[in-house]
Amino acid sequence: MNAISKREQNTKGLPSAMIWGYIATLIFMVGDGLEHGWLSPYLIEHGLTVQQSSTLFAAYGAILAIASYFSGVLTEAWGPRKVMIAGLVIWLVGQILFIEYGLKPHNYAVMLPTYAIRGFGYPLFCYSFLVWVTYRSPERILATAIGLFWAAWSGGLYVVGSYFPAYMIPKIGYIGLMWSAVVWVLIGGLIGVVVVKGQVHEREGNGKEKLKNLLSGLTICIEKPKIAIGGVVRIINSTGVGALPIFFPLYLSSEYGYSTEEWLQIWGTMWVANISFNLVIPYISDKWLGWRKTIMWIGSFGCGVMTLVMLYTPQMFGHNFWALTVVGIFFGIVLCGYVPLSALVSSLAPEKKGSAMAIVSFGAGMSYFIAPAIVGTFIGSMGVHGVMWIFAGLYFVSAILMIFMKLPGEEKQNKSNYSPEKQVG
């Protein structure tokens, strides 16, 4: 019998364990995100080049992508709790080594592997919980349930993870802040592994069969090419916005006089807006607009436009904190348009949701490799303007790709609308 009972699948609301899982995700991601808004400028101020900083984040992103892929298939093979425990332990080990032997002595050779090791942590912890959510949530509220996950995820990583450093850096310093991250992750991790129980999908068989299950995330892209397209869209989803902290605060500081604290407040406010609409946009998607059109127009096209607006706002208004904050708010809102992507992709393979989600998670992880790689490759030759146009262009490509992501029901409806019988008379 499937580990998730039919009674659970048909409940009107979300199980209490899932609510606590969201809380655990938020707390865990606070610890993971405490350095994201300032680490690159900090390292560059202490002797690293922009290219070296980009390489550090690219190495982190490469490992994160691998962990993101395996989070889905390992959750189906081992169960969510074991995968979450592995993520918690690996994150703690990587963080401690990074602080003590890399960051404190400013040893770049040690920073690279230790920060990369830490990249295994949050995908195994958070994305395995996300797979659990996709199995336990009824279809009619699936996008909303996933929206709650991303609200918790971004709330920790970007909102608390931005405002808390802005307040605490003057009090405890950068190294002290990094040690406080260990406390956040430990608390969130312990809550998560206590409340998440059971398997998501019963797995039987010998070692050969289990290996086949681990590779199912790759083979499903061949069986269902739309899932591969969804993975590409997921890469683009986080690439542009994920690259901003690497180079944009330096640009704002050097060209327009923005301080690190101002940038963190703008960045945090952007994600407050994102969380505020992380339930509104998926609700609109579930009830009226539909998943695909929401991703195409609000997410993809909207993010492309707002990337360019964010680039040109300082040129038009100079050092204007409130103008850039308003732009950040609208950027955070349209970014919510990508939330239904997980629901859309998992619905393309209802019997292999873990494998489908492995591709979505892999795309999320790959964005953290591709984003700094683009910055490191093009920032020297094309400058900030060229890099921002690259990211805007990727978002517009994402909108085009969504044309091909129709669900079977939508395709049947389109065919019936244009059937020969309806065209006669």
GROMACS .gro file of C-alpha atoms in nm:
model
  425
    1MET     CA    1   0.000   0.000   0.000
    2ASN     CA    2   0.122   0.348  -0.079
    3ALA     CA    3   0.274   0.512   0.227
    4ILE     CA    4   0.044   0.813   0.185
    5SER     CA    5  -0.310   0.708   0.253
    6LYS     CA    6  -0.607   0.803   0.041
    7ARG     CA    7  -0.756   0.972   0.346
    8GLU     CA    8  -0.456   1.206   0.362
    9GLN     CA    9  -0.476   1.278  -0.009
   10ASN     CA   10  -0.842   1.379   0.019
   11THR     CA   11  -0.819   1.609   0.320
   12LYS     CA   12  -0.955   1.956   0.263
   13GLY     CA   13  -0.671   2.132   0.441
   14LEU     CA   14  -0.299   2.085   0.481
   15PRO     CA   15  -0.175   1.837   0.744
   16SER     CA   16  -0.027   1.996   1.057
   17ALA     CA   17   0.302   1.820   0.991
   18MET     CA   18   0.322   2.002   0.657
   19ILE     CA   19   0.267   2.338   0.829
   20TRP     CA   20   0.552   2.263   1.069
   21GLY     CA   21   0.759   2.157   0.771
   22TYR     CA   22   0.708   2.502   0.619
   23ILE     CA   23   0.823   2.659   0.946
   24ALA     CA   24   1.129   2.432   0.950
   25THR     CA   25   1.208   2.530   0.591
   26LEU     CA   26   1.186   2.901   0.673
   27ILE     CA   27   1.416   2.873   0.976
   28PHE     CA   28   1.665   2.650   0.793
   29MET     CA   29   1.682   2.888   0.496
   30VAL     CA   30   1.744   3.188   0.724
   31GLY     CA   31   2.071   3.024   0.824
   32ASP     CA   32   2.153   2.933   0.467
   33GLY     CA   33   2.081   3.284   0.341
   34LEU     CA   34   2.251   3.508   0.598
   35GLU     CA   35   2.553   3.570   0.374
   36HIS     CA   36   2.396   3.574   0.027
   37GLY     CA   37   2.334   3.947   0.014
   38TRP     CA   38   2.681   4.059   0.126
   39LEU     CA   39   2.938   3.779   0.089
   40SER     CA   40   3.052   3.868  -0.262
   41PRO     CA   41   3.117   4.239  -0.186
   42TYR     CA   42   3.283   4.137   0.142
   43LEU     CA   43   3.522   3.895  -0.028
   44ILE     CA   44   3.607   4.148  -0.300
   45GLU     CA   45   3.679   4.412  -0.037
   46HIS     CA   46   3.918   4.163   0.126
   47GLY     CA   47   4.122   4.094  -0.184
   48LEU     CA   48   3.926   3.868  -0.418
   49THR     CA   49   3.844   3.971  -0.774
   50VAL     CA   50   3.491   3.967  -0.915
   51GLN     CA   51   3.591   3.666  -1.124
   52GLN     CA   52   3.720   3.477  -0.817
   53SER     CA   53   3.401   3.553  -0.628
   54SER     CA   54   3.197   3.435  -0.927
   55THR     CA   55   3.401   3.114  -0.940
   56LEU     CA   56   3.333   3.051  -0.571
   57PHE     CA   57   2.959   3.084  -0.624
   58ALA     CA   58   2.974   2.880  -0.945
   59ALA     CA   59   3.146   2.592  -0.761
   60TYR     CA   60   2.881   2.616  -0.492
   61GLY     CA   61   2.611   2.617  -0.759
   62ALA     CA   62   2.753   2.311  -0.938
   63ILE     CA   63   2.738   2.103  -0.620
   64LEU     CA   64   2.399   2.249  -0.534
   65ALA     CA   65   2.268   2.139  -0.876
   66ILE     CA   66   2.385   1.782  -0.820
   67ALA     CA   67   2.229   1.773  -0.475
   68SER     CA   68   1.908   1.925  -0.611
   69TYR     CA   69   1.874   1.645  -0.865
   70PHE     CA   70   1.936   1.368  -0.615
   71SER     CA   71   1.703   1.522  -0.359
   72GLY     CA   72   1.402   1.412  -0.561
   73VAL     CA   73   1.502   1.060  -0.651
   74LEU     CA   74   1.665   0.988  -0.313
   75THR     CA   75   1.347   1.100  -0.138
   76GLU     CA   76   1.153   0.837  -0.330
   77ALA     CA   77   1.420   0.574  -0.268
   78TRP     CA   78   1.504   0.640   0.099
   79GLY     CA   79   1.220   0.852   0.232
   80PRO     CA   80   1.226   1.225   0.310
   81ARG     CA   81   1.351   1.208   0.669
   82LYS     CA   82   1.680   1.030   0.588
   83VAL     CA   83   1.753   1.272   0.305
   84MET     CA   84   1.673   1.571   0.526
   85ILE     CA   85   1.908   1.444   0.799
   86ALA     CA   86   2.185   1.402   0.543
   87GLY     CA   87   2.132   1.757   0.421
   88LEU     CA   88   2.140   1.896   0.775
   89VAL     CA   89   2.464   1.721   0.869
   90ILE     CA   90   2.645   1.807   0.545
   91TRP     CA   91   2.544   2.173   0.571
   92LEU     CA   92   2.674   2.203   0.928
   93VAL     CA   93   3.006   2.038   0.842
   94GLY     CA   94   3.058   2.257   0.535
   95GLN     CA   95   2.966   2.577   0.719
   96ILE     CA   96   3.202   2.516   1.011
   97LEU     CA   97   3.495   2.429   0.784
   98PHE     CA   98   3.423   2.731   0.561
   99ILE     CA   99   3.422   2.974   0.853
  100GLU     CA  100   3.721   2.840   1.044
  101TYR     CA  101   3.961   2.749   0.765
  102GLY     CA  102   3.842   2.957   0.471
  103LEU     CA  103   3.668   3.281   0.563
  104LYS     CA  104   3.853   3.380   0.881
  105PRO     CA  105   4.205   3.343   0.736
  106HIS     CA  106   4.085   3.462   0.390
  107ASN     CA  107   4.215   3.140   0.235
  108TYR     CA  108   4.057   3.120  -0.111
  109ALA     CA  109   4.193   2.769  -0.175
  110VAL     CA  110   4.000   2.642   0.127
  111MET     CA  111   3.692   2.855   0.060
  112LEU     CA  112   3.627   2.683  -0.274
  113PRO     CA  113   3.584   2.323  -0.155
  114THR     CA  114   3.426   2.400   0.183
  115TYR     CA  115   3.163   2.639   0.046
  116ALA     CA  116   3.093   2.385  -0.228
  117ILE     CA  117   3.045   2.110   0.032
  118ARG     CA  118   2.786   2.325   0.202
  119GLY     CA  119   2.600   2.333  -0.130
  120PHE     CA  120   2.486   1.976  -0.069
  121GLY     CA  121   2.296   2.084   0.239
  122TYR     CA  122   1.983   2.283   0.170
  123PRO     CA  123   1.870   2.100  -0.149
  124LEU     CA  124   1.874   1.766   0.029
  125PHE     CA  125   1.687   1.913   0.325
  126CYS     CA  126   1.437   2.145   0.156
  127TYR     CA  127   1.370   1.984  -0.181
  128SER     CA  128   1.307   1.642  -0.028
  129PHE     CA  129   1.041   1.811   0.184
  130LEU     CA  130   0.902   1.970  -0.135
  131VAL     CA  131   0.866   1.626  -0.295
  132TRP     CA  132   0.681   1.515   0.019
  133VAL     CA  133   0.449   1.815  -0.025
  134THR     CA  134   0.368   1.725  -0.388
  135TYR     CA  135   0.266   1.373  -0.285
  136ARG     CA  136   0.059   1.474   0.018
  137SER     CA  137  -0.129   1.769  -0.136
  138PRO     CA  138  -0.461   1.722  -0.320
  139GLU     CA  139  -0.443   1.824  -0.686
  140ARG     CA  140  -0.690   2.112  -0.645
  141ILE     CA  141  -0.461   2.294  -0.397
  142LEU     CA  142  -0.126   2.168  -0.524
  143ALA     CA  143  -0.006   2.502  -0.661
  144THR     CA  144  -0.111   2.674  -0.337
  145ALA     CA  145   0.071   2.414  -0.125
  146ILE     CA  146   0.383   2.457  -0.337
  147GLY     CA  147   0.340   2.834  -0.314
  148LEU     CA  148   0.349   2.803   0.066
  149PHE     CA  149   0.675   2.611   0.039
  150TRP     CA  150   0.835   2.879  -0.178
  151ALA     CA  151   0.699   3.148   0.052
  152ALA     CA  152   0.874   2.980   0.344
  153TRP     CA  153   1.187   2.916   0.139
  154SER     CA  154   1.222   3.273   0.012
  155GLY     CA  155   1.105   3.417   0.344
  156GLY     CA  156   1.399   3.257   0.516
  157LEU     CA  157   1.660   3.292   0.244
  158TYR     CA  158   1.586   3.644   0.128
  159VAL     CA  159   1.364   3.829   0.377
  160VAL     CA  160   1.488   3.734   0.723
  161GLY     CA  161   1.819   3.646   0.558
  162SER     CA  162   1.848   4.010   0.447
  163TYR     CA  163   1.697   4.209   0.734
  164PHE     CA  164   1.870   4.009   1.008
  165PRO     CA  165   2.222   4.074   0.869
  166ALA     CA  166   2.139   4.441   0.808
  167TYR     CA  167   2.055   4.473   1.178
  168MET     CA  168   2.316   4.238   1.326
  169ILE     CA  169   2.633   4.306   1.124
  170PRO     CA  170   2.710   4.627   1.317
  171LYS     CA  171   2.658   4.437   1.645
  172ILE     CA  172   2.831   4.100   1.594
  173GLY     CA  173   3.027   4.144   1.270
  174TYR     CA  174   3.043   3.926   0.961
  175ILE     CA  175   3.207   3.622   1.123
  176GLY     CA  176   2.967   3.633   1.417
  177LEU     CA  177   2.679   3.643   1.172
  178MET     CA  178   2.809   3.332   0.998
  179TRP     CA  179   2.824   3.148   1.331
  180SER     CA  180   2.466   3.251   1.408
  181ALA     CA  181   2.367   3.074   1.085
  182VAL     CA  182   2.465   2.744   1.246
  183VAL     CA  183   2.205   2.803   1.520
  184TRP     CA  184   1.929   2.887   1.270
  185VAL     CA  185   1.998   2.578   1.057
  186LEU     CA  186   2.022   2.347   1.357
  187ILE     CA  187   1.685   2.461   1.494
  188GLY     CA  188   1.511   2.441   1.157
  189GLY     CA  189   1.673   2.110   1.077
  190LEU     CA  190   1.566   1.945   1.401
  191ILE     CA  191   1.206   2.062   1.357
  192GLY     CA  192   1.200   1.927   1.003
  193VAL     CA  193   1.332   1.580   1.076
  194VAL     CA  194   1.091   1.541   1.370
  195VAL     CA  195   0.768   1.634   1.187
  196VAL     CA  196   0.831   1.475   0.844
  197LYS     CA  197   0.753   1.105   0.867
  198GLY     CA  198   0.690   0.813   0.635
  199GLN     CA  199   0.772   0.740   0.275
  200VAL     CA  200   0.641   0.929  -0.026
  201HIS     CA  201   0.629   0.631  -0.259
  202GLU     CA  202   0.688   0.264  -0.188
  203ARG     CA  203   1.012   0.138  -0.343
  204GLU     CA  204   1.105  -0.226  -0.373
  205GLY     CA  205   1.367  -0.420  -0.562
  206ASN     CA  206   1.734  -0.510  -0.568
  207GLY     CA  207   2.033  -0.286  -0.615
  208LYS     CA  208   1.988  -0.279  -0.992
  209GLU     CA  209   1.628  -0.165  -0.954
  210LYS     CA  210   1.726   0.107  -0.704
  211LEU     CA  211   1.994   0.231  -0.945
  212LYS     CA  212   1.728   0.250  -1.214
  213ASN     CA  213   1.518   0.461  -0.980
  214LEU     CA  214   1.808   0.699  -0.921
  215LEU     CA  215   1.848   0.744  -1.298
  216SER     CA  216   1.474   0.785  -1.354
  217GLY     CA  217   1.508   1.163  -1.329
  218LEU     CA  218   1.721   1.156  -1.645
  219THR     CA  219   1.523   0.898  -1.838
  220ILE     CA  220   1.197   1.080  -1.772
  221CYS     CA  221   1.328   1.372  -1.978
  222ILE     CA  222   1.347   1.137  -2.276
  223GLU     CA  223   1.007   0.983  -2.206
  224LYS     CA  224   0.845   1.322  -2.150
  225PRO     CA  225   1.039   1.605  -2.321
  226LYS     CA  226   0.810   1.867  -2.168
  227ILE     CA  227   0.963   1.789  -1.829
  228ALA     CA  228   1.306   1.870  -1.972
  229ILE     CA  229   1.166   2.202  -2.097
  230GLY     CA  230   1.031   2.265  -1.749
  231GLY     CA  231   1.379   2.206  -1.610
  232VAL     CA  232   1.522   2.469  -1.846
  233VAL     CA  233   1.252   2.717  -1.745
  234ARG     CA  234   1.335   2.650  -1.378
  235ILE     CA  235   1.701   2.730  -1.448
  236ILE     CA  236   1.606   3.063  -1.602
  237ASN     CA  237   1.362   3.134  -1.317
  238SER     CA  238   1.640   3.180  -1.059
  239THR     CA  239   1.935   3.269  -1.282
  240GLY     CA  240   1.873   3.641  -1.326
  241VAL     CA  241   1.753   3.719  -0.976
  242GLY     CA  242   2.011   3.486  -0.820
  243ALA     CA  243   2.297   3.666  -0.994
  244LEU     CA  244   2.206   4.014  -0.869
  245PRO     CA  245   2.380   3.993  -0.528
  246ILE     CA  246   2.707   3.895  -0.696
  247PHE     CA  247   2.759   4.217  -0.890
  248PHE     CA  248   2.465   4.458  -0.861
  249PRO     CA  249   2.532   4.593  -0.508
  250LEU     CA  250   2.890   4.671  -0.613
  251TYR     CA  251   2.755   4.857  -0.916
  252LEU     CA  252   2.507   5.053  -0.703
  253SER     CA  253   2.778   5.137  -0.449
  254SER     CA  254   3.046   5.248  -0.694
  255GLU     CA  255   2.822   5.434  -0.940
  256TYR     CA  256   2.541   5.571  -0.723
  257GLY     CA  257   2.659   5.557  -0.361
  258TYR     CA  258   2.425   5.293  -0.220
  259SER     CA  259   2.546   5.136   0.106
  260THR     CA  260   2.544   4.763   0.187
  261GLU     CA  261   2.266   4.822   0.442
  262GLU     CA  262   2.051   5.003   0.183
  263TRP     CA  263   2.099   4.720  -0.066
  264LEU     CA  264   2.005   4.458   0.195
  265GLN     CA  265   1.689   4.651   0.282
  266ILE     CA  266   1.591   4.679  -0.087
  267TRP     CA  267   1.668   4.312  -0.140
  268GLY     CA  268   1.470   4.212   0.169
  269THR     CA  269   1.170   4.428   0.074
  270MET     CA  270   1.169   4.270  -0.270
  271TRP     CA  271   1.125   3.930  -0.108
  272VAL     CA  272   0.864   4.053   0.140
  273ALA     CA  273   0.657   4.147  -0.166
  274ASN     CA  274   0.735   3.806  -0.315
  275ILE     CA  275   0.606   3.625  -0.007
  276SER     CA  276   0.299   3.848   0.012
  277PHE     CA  277   0.198   3.747  -0.341
  278ASN     CA  278   0.330   3.390  -0.324
  279LEU     CA  279  -0.019   3.278  -0.229
  280VAL     CA  280  -0.215   3.532  -0.433
  281ILE     CA  281  -0.056   3.451  -0.770
  282PRO     CA  282  -0.083   3.070  -0.732
  283TYR     CA  283  -0.446   3.113  -0.622
  284ILE     CA  284  -0.516   3.316  -0.936
  285SER     CA  285  -0.332   3.048  -1.132
  286ASP     CA  286  -0.534   2.763  -0.979
  287LYS     CA  287  -0.870   2.935  -1.016
  288TRP     CA  288  -0.858   3.145  -1.333
  289LEU     CA  289  -0.546   3.206  -1.538
  290GLY     CA  290  -0.402   2.854  -1.543
  291TRP     CA  291  -0.051   2.738  -1.456
  292ARG     CA  292   0.109   2.773  -1.799
  293LYS     CA  293  -0.016   3.124  -1.878
  294THR     CA  294   0.078   3.244  -1.528
  295ILE     CA  295   0.435   3.125  -1.578
  296MET     CA  296   0.452   3.264  -1.931
  297TRP     CA  297   0.316   3.615  -1.876
  298ILE     CA  298   0.356   3.703  -1.509
  299GLY     CA  299   0.672   3.505  -1.437
  300SER     CA  300   0.877   3.497  -1.756
  301PHE     CA  301   0.775   3.814  -1.940
  302GLY     CA  302   0.730   4.008  -1.616
  303CYS     CA  303   1.078   3.921  -1.486
  304GLY     CA  304   1.236   4.014  -1.819
  305VAL     CA  305   1.077   4.357  -1.806
  306MET     CA  306   1.159   4.417  -1.439
  307THR     CA  307   1.525   4.317  -1.488
  308LEU     CA  308   1.560   4.604  -1.734
  309VAL     CA  309   1.361   4.841  -1.514
  310MET     CA  310   1.594   4.765  -1.223
  311LEU     CA  311   1.895   4.837  -1.447
  312TYR     CA  312   1.775   5.173  -1.572
  313THR     CA  313   1.605   5.309  -1.258
  314PRO     CA  314   1.934   5.430  -1.097
  315GLN     CA  315   2.027   5.600  -1.424
  316MET     CA  316   1.696   5.787  -1.425
  317PHE     CA  317   1.671   5.873  -1.054
  318GLY     CA  318   2.028   5.844  -0.924
  319HIS     CA  319   2.070   5.747  -0.558
  320ASN     CA  320   1.700   5.715  -0.482
  321PHE     CA  321   1.639   5.445  -0.223
  322TRP     CA  322   1.260   5.454  -0.251
  323ALA     CA  323   1.249   5.440  -0.630
  324LEU     CA  324   1.465   5.129  -0.636
  325THR     CA  325   1.265   4.979  -0.350
  326VAL     CA  326   0.942   5.015  -0.551
  327VAL     CA  327   1.110   4.844  -0.847
  328GLY     CA  328   1.220   4.564  -0.615
  329ILE     CA  329   0.863   4.522  -0.491
  330PHE     CA  330   0.727   4.476  -0.844
  331PHE     CA  331   1.015   4.241  -0.930
  332GLY     CA  332   0.926   4.028  -0.626
  333ILE     CA  333   0.561   4.018  -0.730
  334VAL     CA  334   0.616   3.904  -1.090
  335LEU     CA  335   0.868   3.645  -0.972
  336CYS     CA  336   0.572   3.469  -0.806
  337GLY     CA  337   0.451   3.388  -1.155
  338TYR     CA  338   0.697   3.098  -1.163
  339VAL     CA  339   0.548   2.927  -0.856
  340PRO     CA  340   0.304   2.701  -1.052
  341LEU     CA  341   0.596   2.549  -1.246
  342SER     CA  342   0.646   2.269  -0.991
  343ALA     CA  343   0.276   2.184  -1.003
  344LEU     CA  344   0.276   2.189  -1.384
  345VAL     CA  345   0.582   1.966  -1.423
  346SER     CA  346   0.478   1.716  -1.155
  347SER     CA  347   0.134   1.688  -1.319
  348LEU     CA  348   0.301   1.582  -1.643
  349ALA     CA  349   0.418   1.264  -1.465
  350PRO     CA  350   0.162   1.187  -1.191
  351GLU     CA  351   0.310   0.842  -1.122
  352LYS     CA  352   0.669   0.968  -1.110
  353LYS     CA  353   0.639   1.298  -0.929
  354GLY     CA  354   0.970   1.245  -0.750
  355SER     CA  355   1.154   1.199  -1.079
  356ALA     CA  356   0.982   1.500  -1.233
  357MET     CA  357   1.056   1.712  -0.927
  358ALA     CA  358   1.419   1.596  -0.946
  359ILE     CA  359   1.445   1.780  -1.279
  360VAL     CA  360   1.278   2.092  -1.137
  361SER     CA  361   1.508   2.084  -0.835
  362PHE     CA  362   1.809   2.024  -1.060
  363GLY     CA  363   1.709   2.330  -1.260
  364ALA     CA  364   1.687   2.535  -0.942
  365GLY     CA  365   2.034   2.419  -0.844
  366MET     CA  366   2.184   2.473  -1.188
  367SER     CA  367   2.076   2.835  -1.179
  368TYR     CA  368   2.320   2.891  -0.894
  369PHE     CA  369   2.598   2.759  -1.118
  370ILE     CA  370   2.494   2.932  -1.440
  371ALA     CA  371   2.423   3.273  -1.283
  372PRO     CA  372   2.775   3.333  -1.144
  373ALA     CA  373   2.927   3.168  -1.450
  374ILE     CA  374   2.755   3.424  -1.675
  375VAL     CA  375   2.867   3.707  -1.448
  376GLY     CA  376   3.226   3.586  -1.438
  377THR     CA  377   3.238   3.532  -1.815
  378PHE     CA  378   3.076   3.852  -1.938
  379ILE     CA  379   3.114   4.119  -1.669
  380GLY     CA  380   3.464   4.210  -1.787
  381SER     CA  381   3.379   4.245  -2.155
  382MET     CA  382   3.014   4.355  -2.151
  383GLY     CA  383   2.987   4.531  -1.817
  384VAL     CA  384   2.681   4.550  -1.593
  385HIS     CA  385   2.449   4.662  -1.874
  386GLY     CA  386   2.541   4.370  -2.098
  387VAL     CA  387   2.500   4.114  -1.820
  388MET     CA  388   2.160   4.252  -1.720
  389TRP     CA  389   2.043   4.236  -2.083
  390ILE     CA  390   2.157   3.872  -2.099
  391PHE     CA  391   1.942   3.787  -1.799
  392ALA     CA  392   1.644   3.981  -1.936
  393GLY     CA  393   1.681   3.793  -2.266
  394LEU     CA  394   1.679   3.460  -2.084
  395TYR     CA  395   1.352   3.550  -1.916
  396PHE     CA  396   1.197   3.630  -2.255
  397VAL     CA  397   1.323   3.293  -2.386
  398SER     CA  398   1.148   3.134  -2.088
  399ALA     CA  399   0.820   3.289  -2.202
  400ILE     CA  400   0.865   3.137  -2.549
  401LEU     CA  401   0.940   2.793  -2.403
  402MET     CA  402   0.614   2.796  -2.209
  403ILE     CA  403   0.425   2.783  -2.539
  404PHE     CA  404   0.526   2.414  -2.557
  405MET     CA  405   0.428   2.327  -2.197
  406LYS     CA  406   0.059   2.255  -2.246
  407LEU     CA  407  -0.097   1.987  -2.028
  408PRO     CA  408  -0.281   1.701  -2.206
  409GLY     CA  409  -0.618   1.849  -2.105
  410GLU     CA  410  -0.528   2.187  -2.255
  411GLU     CA  411  -0.412   2.024  -2.580
  412LYS     CA  412  -0.737   1.829  -2.608
  413GLN     CA  413  -0.936   2.146  -2.546
  414ASN     CA  414  -0.744   2.331  -2.818
  415LYS     CA  415  -0.802   2.047  -3.063
  416SER     CA  416  -1.172   2.042  -2.988
  417ASN     CA  417  -1.192   2.419  -3.037
  418TYR     CA  418  -1.042   2.385  -3.382
  419SER     CA  419  -1.204   2.054  -3.486
  420PRO     CA  420  -1.343   2.029  -3.844
  421GLU     CA  421  -1.693   1.988  -3.705
  422LYS     CA  422  -1.670   2.327  -3.528
  423GLN     CA  423  -1.524   2.495  -3.833
  424VAL     CA  424  -1.821   2.394  -4.054
  425GLY     CA  425  -2.100   2.653  -4.067
   0.00000   0.00000   0.00000
